[in-house]
Short mmCIF file of C-alpha atoms in Angstrom, two decimals:
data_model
loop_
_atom_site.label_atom_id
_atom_site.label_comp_id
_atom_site.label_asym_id
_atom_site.label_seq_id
_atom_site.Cartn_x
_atom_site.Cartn_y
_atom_site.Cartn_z
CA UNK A 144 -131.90 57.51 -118.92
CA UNK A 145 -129.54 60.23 -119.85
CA UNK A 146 -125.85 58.64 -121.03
CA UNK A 147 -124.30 60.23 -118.12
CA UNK A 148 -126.71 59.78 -115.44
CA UNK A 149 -126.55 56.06 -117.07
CA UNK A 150 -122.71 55.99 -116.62
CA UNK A 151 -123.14 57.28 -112.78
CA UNK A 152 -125.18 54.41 -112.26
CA UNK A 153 -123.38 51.66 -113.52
CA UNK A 154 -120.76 52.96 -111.28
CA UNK A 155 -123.24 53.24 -108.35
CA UNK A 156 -124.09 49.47 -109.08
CA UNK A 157 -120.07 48.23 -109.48
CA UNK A 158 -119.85 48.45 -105.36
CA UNK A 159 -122.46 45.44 -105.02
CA UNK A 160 -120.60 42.63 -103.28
CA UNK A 161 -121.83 39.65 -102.23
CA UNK A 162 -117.98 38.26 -101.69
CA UNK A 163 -118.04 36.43 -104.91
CA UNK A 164 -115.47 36.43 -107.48
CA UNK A 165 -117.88 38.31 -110.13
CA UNK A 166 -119.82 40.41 -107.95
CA UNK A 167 -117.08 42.50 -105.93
CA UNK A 168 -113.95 44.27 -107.10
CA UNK A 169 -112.07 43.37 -104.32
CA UNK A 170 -109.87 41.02 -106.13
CA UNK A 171 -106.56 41.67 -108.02
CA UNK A 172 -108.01 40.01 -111.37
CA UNK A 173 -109.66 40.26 -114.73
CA UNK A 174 -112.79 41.11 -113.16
CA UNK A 175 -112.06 44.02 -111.38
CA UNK A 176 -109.40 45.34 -114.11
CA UNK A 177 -112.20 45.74 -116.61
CA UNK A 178 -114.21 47.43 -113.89
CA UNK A 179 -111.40 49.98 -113.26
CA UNK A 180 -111.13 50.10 -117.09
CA UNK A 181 -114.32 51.35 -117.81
CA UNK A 182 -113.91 53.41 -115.04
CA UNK A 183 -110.65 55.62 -116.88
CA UNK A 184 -112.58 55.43 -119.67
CA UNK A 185 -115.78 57.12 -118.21
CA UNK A 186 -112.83 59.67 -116.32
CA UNK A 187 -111.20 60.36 -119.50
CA UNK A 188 -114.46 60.73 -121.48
CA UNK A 189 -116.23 63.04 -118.64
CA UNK A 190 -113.36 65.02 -116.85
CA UNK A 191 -115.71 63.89 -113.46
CA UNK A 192 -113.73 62.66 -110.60
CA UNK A 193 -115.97 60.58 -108.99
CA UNK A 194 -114.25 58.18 -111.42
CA UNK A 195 -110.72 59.22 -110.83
CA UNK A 196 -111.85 58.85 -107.13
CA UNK A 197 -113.15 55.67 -107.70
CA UNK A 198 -109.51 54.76 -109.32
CA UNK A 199 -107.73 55.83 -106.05
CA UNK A 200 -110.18 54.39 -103.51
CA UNK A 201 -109.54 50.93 -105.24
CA UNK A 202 -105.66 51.18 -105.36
CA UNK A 203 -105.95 52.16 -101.59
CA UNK A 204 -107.12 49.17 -100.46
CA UNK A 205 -106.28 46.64 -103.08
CA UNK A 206 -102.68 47.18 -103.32
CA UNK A 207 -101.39 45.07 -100.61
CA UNK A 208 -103.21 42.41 -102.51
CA UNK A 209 -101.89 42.33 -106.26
CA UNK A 210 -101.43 39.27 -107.46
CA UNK A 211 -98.94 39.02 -110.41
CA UNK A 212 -98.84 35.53 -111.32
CA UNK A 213 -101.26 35.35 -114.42
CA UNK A 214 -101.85 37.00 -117.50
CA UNK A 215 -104.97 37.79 -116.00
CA UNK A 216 -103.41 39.83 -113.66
CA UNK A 217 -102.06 42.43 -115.47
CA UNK A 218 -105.18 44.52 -116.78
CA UNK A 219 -105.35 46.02 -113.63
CA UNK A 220 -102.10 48.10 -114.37
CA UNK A 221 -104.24 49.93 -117.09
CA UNK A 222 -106.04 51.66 -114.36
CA UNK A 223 -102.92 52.32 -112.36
CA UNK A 224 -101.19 53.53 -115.17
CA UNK A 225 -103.31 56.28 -115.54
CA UNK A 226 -103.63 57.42 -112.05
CA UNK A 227 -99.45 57.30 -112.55
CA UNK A 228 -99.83 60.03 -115.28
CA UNK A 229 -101.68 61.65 -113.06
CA UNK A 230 -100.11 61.65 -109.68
CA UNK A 231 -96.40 60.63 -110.45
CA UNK A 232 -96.38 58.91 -107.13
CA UNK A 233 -93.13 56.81 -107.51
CA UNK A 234 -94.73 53.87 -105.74
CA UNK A 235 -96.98 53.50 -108.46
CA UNK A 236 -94.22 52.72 -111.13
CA UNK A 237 -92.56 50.09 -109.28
CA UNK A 238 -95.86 48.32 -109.62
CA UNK A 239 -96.02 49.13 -112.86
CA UNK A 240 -92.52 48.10 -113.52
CA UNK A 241 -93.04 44.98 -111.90
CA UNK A 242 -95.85 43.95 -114.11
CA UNK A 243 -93.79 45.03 -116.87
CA UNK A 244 -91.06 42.59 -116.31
CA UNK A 245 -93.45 39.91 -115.65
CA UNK A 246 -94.92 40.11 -118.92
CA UNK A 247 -91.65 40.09 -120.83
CA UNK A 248 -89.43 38.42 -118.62
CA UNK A 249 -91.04 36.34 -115.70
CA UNK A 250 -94.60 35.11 -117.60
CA UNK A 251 -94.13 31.53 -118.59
CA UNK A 252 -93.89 31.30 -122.78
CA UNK A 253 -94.93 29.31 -125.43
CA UNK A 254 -92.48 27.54 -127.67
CA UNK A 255 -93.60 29.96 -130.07
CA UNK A 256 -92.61 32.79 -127.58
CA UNK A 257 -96.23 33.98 -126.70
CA UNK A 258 -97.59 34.55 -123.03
CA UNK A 259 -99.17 31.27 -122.13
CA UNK A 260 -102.32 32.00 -121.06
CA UNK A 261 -102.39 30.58 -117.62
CA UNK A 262 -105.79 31.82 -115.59
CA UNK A 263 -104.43 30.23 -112.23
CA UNK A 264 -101.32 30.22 -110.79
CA UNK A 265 -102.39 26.60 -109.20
CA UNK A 266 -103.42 25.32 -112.92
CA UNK A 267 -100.89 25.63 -115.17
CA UNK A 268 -100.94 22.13 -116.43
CA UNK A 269 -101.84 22.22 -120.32
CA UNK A 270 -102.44 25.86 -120.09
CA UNK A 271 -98.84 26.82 -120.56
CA UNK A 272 -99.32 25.43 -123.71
CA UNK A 273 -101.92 27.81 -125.41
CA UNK A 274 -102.52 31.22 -126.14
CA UNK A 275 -106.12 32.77 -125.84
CA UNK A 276 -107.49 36.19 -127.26
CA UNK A 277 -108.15 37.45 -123.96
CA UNK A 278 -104.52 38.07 -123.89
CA UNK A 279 -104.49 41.03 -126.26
CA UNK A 280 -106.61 43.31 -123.94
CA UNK A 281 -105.70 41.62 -120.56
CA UNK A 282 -101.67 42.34 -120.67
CA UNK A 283 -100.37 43.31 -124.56
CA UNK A 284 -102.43 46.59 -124.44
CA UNK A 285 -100.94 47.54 -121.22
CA UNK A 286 -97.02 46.71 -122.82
CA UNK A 287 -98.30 48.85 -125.54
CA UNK A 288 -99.60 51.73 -123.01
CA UNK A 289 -96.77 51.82 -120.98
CA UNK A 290 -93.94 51.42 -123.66
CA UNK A 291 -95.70 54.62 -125.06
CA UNK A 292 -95.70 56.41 -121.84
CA UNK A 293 -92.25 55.72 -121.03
CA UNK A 294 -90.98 55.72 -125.22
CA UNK A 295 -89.40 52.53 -124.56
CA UNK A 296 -88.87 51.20 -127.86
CA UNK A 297 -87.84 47.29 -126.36
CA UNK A 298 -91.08 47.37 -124.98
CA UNK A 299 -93.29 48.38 -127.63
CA UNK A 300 -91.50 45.96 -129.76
CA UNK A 301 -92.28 42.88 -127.06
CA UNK A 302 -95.93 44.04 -127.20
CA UNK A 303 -95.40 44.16 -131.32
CA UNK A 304 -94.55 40.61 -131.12
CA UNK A 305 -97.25 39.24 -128.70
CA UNK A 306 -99.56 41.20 -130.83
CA UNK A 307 -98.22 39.52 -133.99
CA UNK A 308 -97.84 35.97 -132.55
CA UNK A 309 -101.80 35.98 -131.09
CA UNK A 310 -103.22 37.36 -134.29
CA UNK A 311 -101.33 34.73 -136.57
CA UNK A 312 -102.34 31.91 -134.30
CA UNK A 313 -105.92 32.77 -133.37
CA UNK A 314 -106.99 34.20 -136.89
CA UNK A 315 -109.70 32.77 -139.17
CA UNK A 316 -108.57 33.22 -142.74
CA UNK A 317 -112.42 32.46 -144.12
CA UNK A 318 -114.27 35.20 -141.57
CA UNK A 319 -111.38 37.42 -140.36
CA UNK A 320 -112.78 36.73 -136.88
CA UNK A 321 -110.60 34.60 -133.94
CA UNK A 322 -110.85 31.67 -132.54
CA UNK A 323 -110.73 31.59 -128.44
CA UNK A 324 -107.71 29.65 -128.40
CA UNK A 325 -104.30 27.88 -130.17
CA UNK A 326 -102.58 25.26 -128.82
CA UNK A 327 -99.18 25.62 -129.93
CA UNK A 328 -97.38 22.63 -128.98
CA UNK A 329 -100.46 20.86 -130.97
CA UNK A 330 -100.40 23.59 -133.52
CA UNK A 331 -104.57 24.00 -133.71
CA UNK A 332 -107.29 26.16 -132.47
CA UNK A 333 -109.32 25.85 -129.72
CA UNK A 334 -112.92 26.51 -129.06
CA UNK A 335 -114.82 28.49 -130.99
CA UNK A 336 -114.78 31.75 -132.56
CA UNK A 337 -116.31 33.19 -129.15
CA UNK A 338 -118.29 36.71 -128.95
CA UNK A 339 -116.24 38.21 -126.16
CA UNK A 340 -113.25 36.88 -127.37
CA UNK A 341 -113.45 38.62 -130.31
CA UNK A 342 -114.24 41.80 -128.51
CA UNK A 343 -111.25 41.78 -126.27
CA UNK A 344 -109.59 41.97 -129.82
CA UNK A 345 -111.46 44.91 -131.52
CA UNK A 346 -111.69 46.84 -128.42
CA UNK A 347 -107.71 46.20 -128.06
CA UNK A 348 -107.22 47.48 -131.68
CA UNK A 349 -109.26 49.70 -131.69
CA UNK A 350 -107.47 51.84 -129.15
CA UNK A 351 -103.83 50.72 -130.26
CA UNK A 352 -104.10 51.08 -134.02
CA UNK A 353 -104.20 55.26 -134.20
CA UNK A 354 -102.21 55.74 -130.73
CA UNK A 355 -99.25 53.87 -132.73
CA UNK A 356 -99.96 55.32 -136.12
CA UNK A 357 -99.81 58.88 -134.40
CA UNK A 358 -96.05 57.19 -132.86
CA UNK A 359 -94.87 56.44 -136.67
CA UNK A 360 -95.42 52.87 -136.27
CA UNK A 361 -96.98 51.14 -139.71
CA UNK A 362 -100.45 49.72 -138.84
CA UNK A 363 -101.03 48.71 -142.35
CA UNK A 364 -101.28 44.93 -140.98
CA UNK A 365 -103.68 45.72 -138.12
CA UNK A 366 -105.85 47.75 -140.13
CA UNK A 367 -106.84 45.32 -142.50
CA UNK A 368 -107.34 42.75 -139.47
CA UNK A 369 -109.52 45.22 -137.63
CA UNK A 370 -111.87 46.06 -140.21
CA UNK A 371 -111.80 42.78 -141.99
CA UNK A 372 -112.85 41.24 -138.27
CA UNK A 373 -115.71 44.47 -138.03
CA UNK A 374 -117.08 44.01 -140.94
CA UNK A 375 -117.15 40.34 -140.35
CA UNK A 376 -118.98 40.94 -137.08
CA UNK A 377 -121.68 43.26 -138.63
CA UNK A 378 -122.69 40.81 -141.02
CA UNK A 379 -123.67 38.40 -138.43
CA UNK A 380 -125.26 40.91 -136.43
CA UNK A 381 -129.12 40.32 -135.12
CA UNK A 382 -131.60 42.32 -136.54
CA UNK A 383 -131.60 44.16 -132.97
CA UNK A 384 -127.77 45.07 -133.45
CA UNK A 385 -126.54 42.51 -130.90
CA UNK A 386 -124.44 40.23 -131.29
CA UNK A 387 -124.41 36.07 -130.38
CA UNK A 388 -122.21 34.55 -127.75
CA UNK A 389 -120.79 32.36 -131.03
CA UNK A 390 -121.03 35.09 -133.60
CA UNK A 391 -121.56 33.11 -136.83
CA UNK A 392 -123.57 30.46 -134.99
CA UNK A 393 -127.03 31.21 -135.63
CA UNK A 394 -128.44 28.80 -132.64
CA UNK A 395 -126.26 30.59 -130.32
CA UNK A 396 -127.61 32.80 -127.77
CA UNK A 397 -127.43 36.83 -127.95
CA UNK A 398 -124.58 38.24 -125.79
CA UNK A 399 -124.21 41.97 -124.31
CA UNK A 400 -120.97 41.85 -123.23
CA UNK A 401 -119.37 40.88 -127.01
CA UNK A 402 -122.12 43.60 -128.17
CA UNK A 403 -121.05 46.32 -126.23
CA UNK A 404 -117.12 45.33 -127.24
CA UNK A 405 -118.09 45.48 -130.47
CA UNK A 406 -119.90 48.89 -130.34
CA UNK A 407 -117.21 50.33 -127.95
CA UNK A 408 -114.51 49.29 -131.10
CA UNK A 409 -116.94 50.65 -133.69
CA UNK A 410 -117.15 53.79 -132.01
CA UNK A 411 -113.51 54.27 -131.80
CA UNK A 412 -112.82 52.62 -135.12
CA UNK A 413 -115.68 55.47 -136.71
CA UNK A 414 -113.80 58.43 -134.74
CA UNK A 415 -110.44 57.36 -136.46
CA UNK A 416 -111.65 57.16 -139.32
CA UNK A 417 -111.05 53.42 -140.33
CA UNK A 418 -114.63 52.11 -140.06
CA UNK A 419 -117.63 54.02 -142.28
CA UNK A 420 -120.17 55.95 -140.88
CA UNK A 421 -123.01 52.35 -140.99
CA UNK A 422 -120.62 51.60 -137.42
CA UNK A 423 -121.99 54.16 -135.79
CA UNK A 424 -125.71 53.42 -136.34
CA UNK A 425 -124.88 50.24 -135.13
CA UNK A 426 -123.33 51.33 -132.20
CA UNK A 427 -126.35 53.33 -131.23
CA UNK A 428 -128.49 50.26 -132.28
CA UNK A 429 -126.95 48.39 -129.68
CA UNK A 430 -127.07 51.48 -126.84
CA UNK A 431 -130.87 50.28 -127.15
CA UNK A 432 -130.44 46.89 -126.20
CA UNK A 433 -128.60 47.63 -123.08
CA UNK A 434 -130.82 46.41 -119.61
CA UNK A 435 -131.00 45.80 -116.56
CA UNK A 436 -132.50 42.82 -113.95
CA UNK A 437 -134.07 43.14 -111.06
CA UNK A 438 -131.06 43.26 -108.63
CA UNK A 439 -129.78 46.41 -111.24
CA UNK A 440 -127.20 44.17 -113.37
CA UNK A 441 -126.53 44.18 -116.95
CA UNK A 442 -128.68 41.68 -118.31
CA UNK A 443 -127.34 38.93 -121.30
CA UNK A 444 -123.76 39.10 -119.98
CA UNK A 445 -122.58 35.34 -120.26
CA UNK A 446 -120.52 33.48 -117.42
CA UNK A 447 -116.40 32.77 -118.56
CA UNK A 448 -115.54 29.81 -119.94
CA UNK A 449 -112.16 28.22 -121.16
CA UNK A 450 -111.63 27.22 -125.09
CA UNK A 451 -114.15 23.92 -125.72
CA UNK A 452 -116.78 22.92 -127.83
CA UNK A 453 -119.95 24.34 -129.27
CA UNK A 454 -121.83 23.01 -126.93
CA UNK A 455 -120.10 24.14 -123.78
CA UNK A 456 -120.26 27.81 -124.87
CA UNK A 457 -123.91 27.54 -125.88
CA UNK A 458 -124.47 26.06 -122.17
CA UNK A 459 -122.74 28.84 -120.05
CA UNK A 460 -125.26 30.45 -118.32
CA UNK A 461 -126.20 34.61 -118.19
CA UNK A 462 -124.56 35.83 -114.98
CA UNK A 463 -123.80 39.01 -112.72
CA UNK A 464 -120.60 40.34 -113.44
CA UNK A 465 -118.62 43.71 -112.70
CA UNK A 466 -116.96 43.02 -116.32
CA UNK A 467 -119.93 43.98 -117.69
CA UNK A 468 -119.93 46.51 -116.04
CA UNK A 469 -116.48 47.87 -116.92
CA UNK A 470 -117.34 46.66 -121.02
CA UNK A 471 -120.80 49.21 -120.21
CA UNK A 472 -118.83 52.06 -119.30
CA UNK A 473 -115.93 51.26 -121.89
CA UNK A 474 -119.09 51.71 -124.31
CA UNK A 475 -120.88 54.32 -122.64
CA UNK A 476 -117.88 56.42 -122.98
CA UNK A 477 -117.25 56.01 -126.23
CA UNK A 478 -120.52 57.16 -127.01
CA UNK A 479 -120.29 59.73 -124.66
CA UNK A 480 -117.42 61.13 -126.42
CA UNK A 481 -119.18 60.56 -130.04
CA UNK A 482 -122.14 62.73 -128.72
CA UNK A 483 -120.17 65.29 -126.98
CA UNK A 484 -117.72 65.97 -129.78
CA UNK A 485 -114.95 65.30 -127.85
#
């Protein structure tokens, strides 16, 4: 199928609802904010407003529902930032600023001054405790995004330090690569060093790292972490291009959604010059793994999980998801763009 006419259908298929949490977009969440993502991204890649449409429609009838009580929460501002820029409608910044002043102000911290990663606002329990690499995409990026937007320098130097703080903690020295989790108080990972995980990441740094160079910002730092955790990544690769759900684990399942990540932060990290040109042949090698079931979802997209052991990660189970969705047309623009020129 043609990449565009492929990217028109994923959007097609992003409507299916069954009233489940991963299988409509009607919820104010981290579901549904990497659906709209994908969604900018194909508008931004394309110019075609039946994405920018899409952006609207969703807004429309989802705002009276935000939620803004999780980190989780915030990724949906990405989207709404960008119909902002578009529209200027006033309305749309107070959400914005609200979000905003939740991350730096209202989010409960760690007592190393990171956003705890709490999922639910009825289970904070340990949770306050720990920071997770989701994180990075699902609320820094957007204090990045909007500190740039509005050249608010206390901002961008918030999102500087969540950035810093996550990456310290969740690091592996040995591969370059992150772990899910940290507990703080405990001062230790947690989990593993989990495929999507590491793709919220890449795909996060990817983006950020020539946006802030452009600013004047030094990315020296993030540079070496981006390509260190890339090339890292393309070692353990399957011979297919794809990547496993545990990505040094070679009894771990293969994984789209940490593929497509991957390819969607080679892609950018290729265009920008900081990855060789090998990233993009891998990219492309994993276009060709990308299918569909029966009922039209992405197939290989793994269920979400919290930080645990091997085990539990290697027994989550394949599911229908409108993230993979969004990750699809995060990648499928990306290539888009790549085989457009633009």
């Amino acid at each position: 199928m043609e990449l565009r006419k492929q990217m028109e259908y994923v959007l097609e298929r992003m409507v299916i609802t069954d009233g489940s949490w991963s299988r409509t977009l009607n919820f104010w969440d981290w579901g549904s904010g990497v659906g709209l993502f994908g969604v900018k991204e194909a508008h931004q890649a394309t110019g075609d407003n039946i994405y920018l449409d899409f952006i609207k429609k969703w807004f429309d009838n989802n705002m009276e529902n935000r939620r803004i009580t999780t980190v989780n929460c915030v990724i949906p501002c990405e989207a709404l930032l960008y119909l902002y820029q578009k529209e200027k409608k006033p309305c749309y910044k107070e959400v914005l600023d609200d979000y905003e002043k939740w991350c730096t102000t209202t989010s409960l911290k760690t007592i190393n001054g990171g956003i705890s990663h709490i999922w639910s606002e009825a289970e904070t329990g340990d949770y306050k405790n720990q920071i997770w690499a989701d994180t990075i995409f699902m609320a820094v990026m957007f204090m990045f995004d909007y500190g740039i937007m509005k050249e608010d320098e206390s901002l961008i130097n918030a999102a500087f330090k969540q950035l810093e703080i996550h990456i310290d903690c969740l690091r592996d020295e040995k591969t370059g690569l992150f772990y899910h989790g940290y507990h703080c108080n405990k001062k230790e990972h947690m989990g593993q060093i989990w495929g999507r995980g590491n793709g919220w990441v890449v795909a996060a740094l990817s983006r950020l790292i020539p946006i802030l160079e452009n600013k004047g910002y030094n990315m020296d730092k993030y540079k070496s972490v981006f390509v260190k955790a890339m090339d890292s990544a393309y070692k353990n690769r399957l011979e297919n291009g794809m990547l496993r759900t545990l990505i040094t684990d070679n009894e771990a399942y293969k994984e789209m959604s940490a593929s497509m990540l991957f390819g969607y932060a080679a892609l950018n990290g290729a265009e920008s010059k900081l990855l060789p040109e090998k990233y993009l042949l891998w990219a492309k090698q994993i276009e060709k793994c990308v299918e569909y079931d029966g009922s039209e979802w992405i197939k290989y997209i793994s269920a979400g999980t919290n930080p645990q052991g091997r085990e539990g990660y290697l027994d989550r189970p394949y599911t229908e998801a409108n993230y993979g969705h969004g990750i699809a047309l995060m990648f499928f623009s990306a290539l888009y763009k790549i085989y457009n020129n633009k």
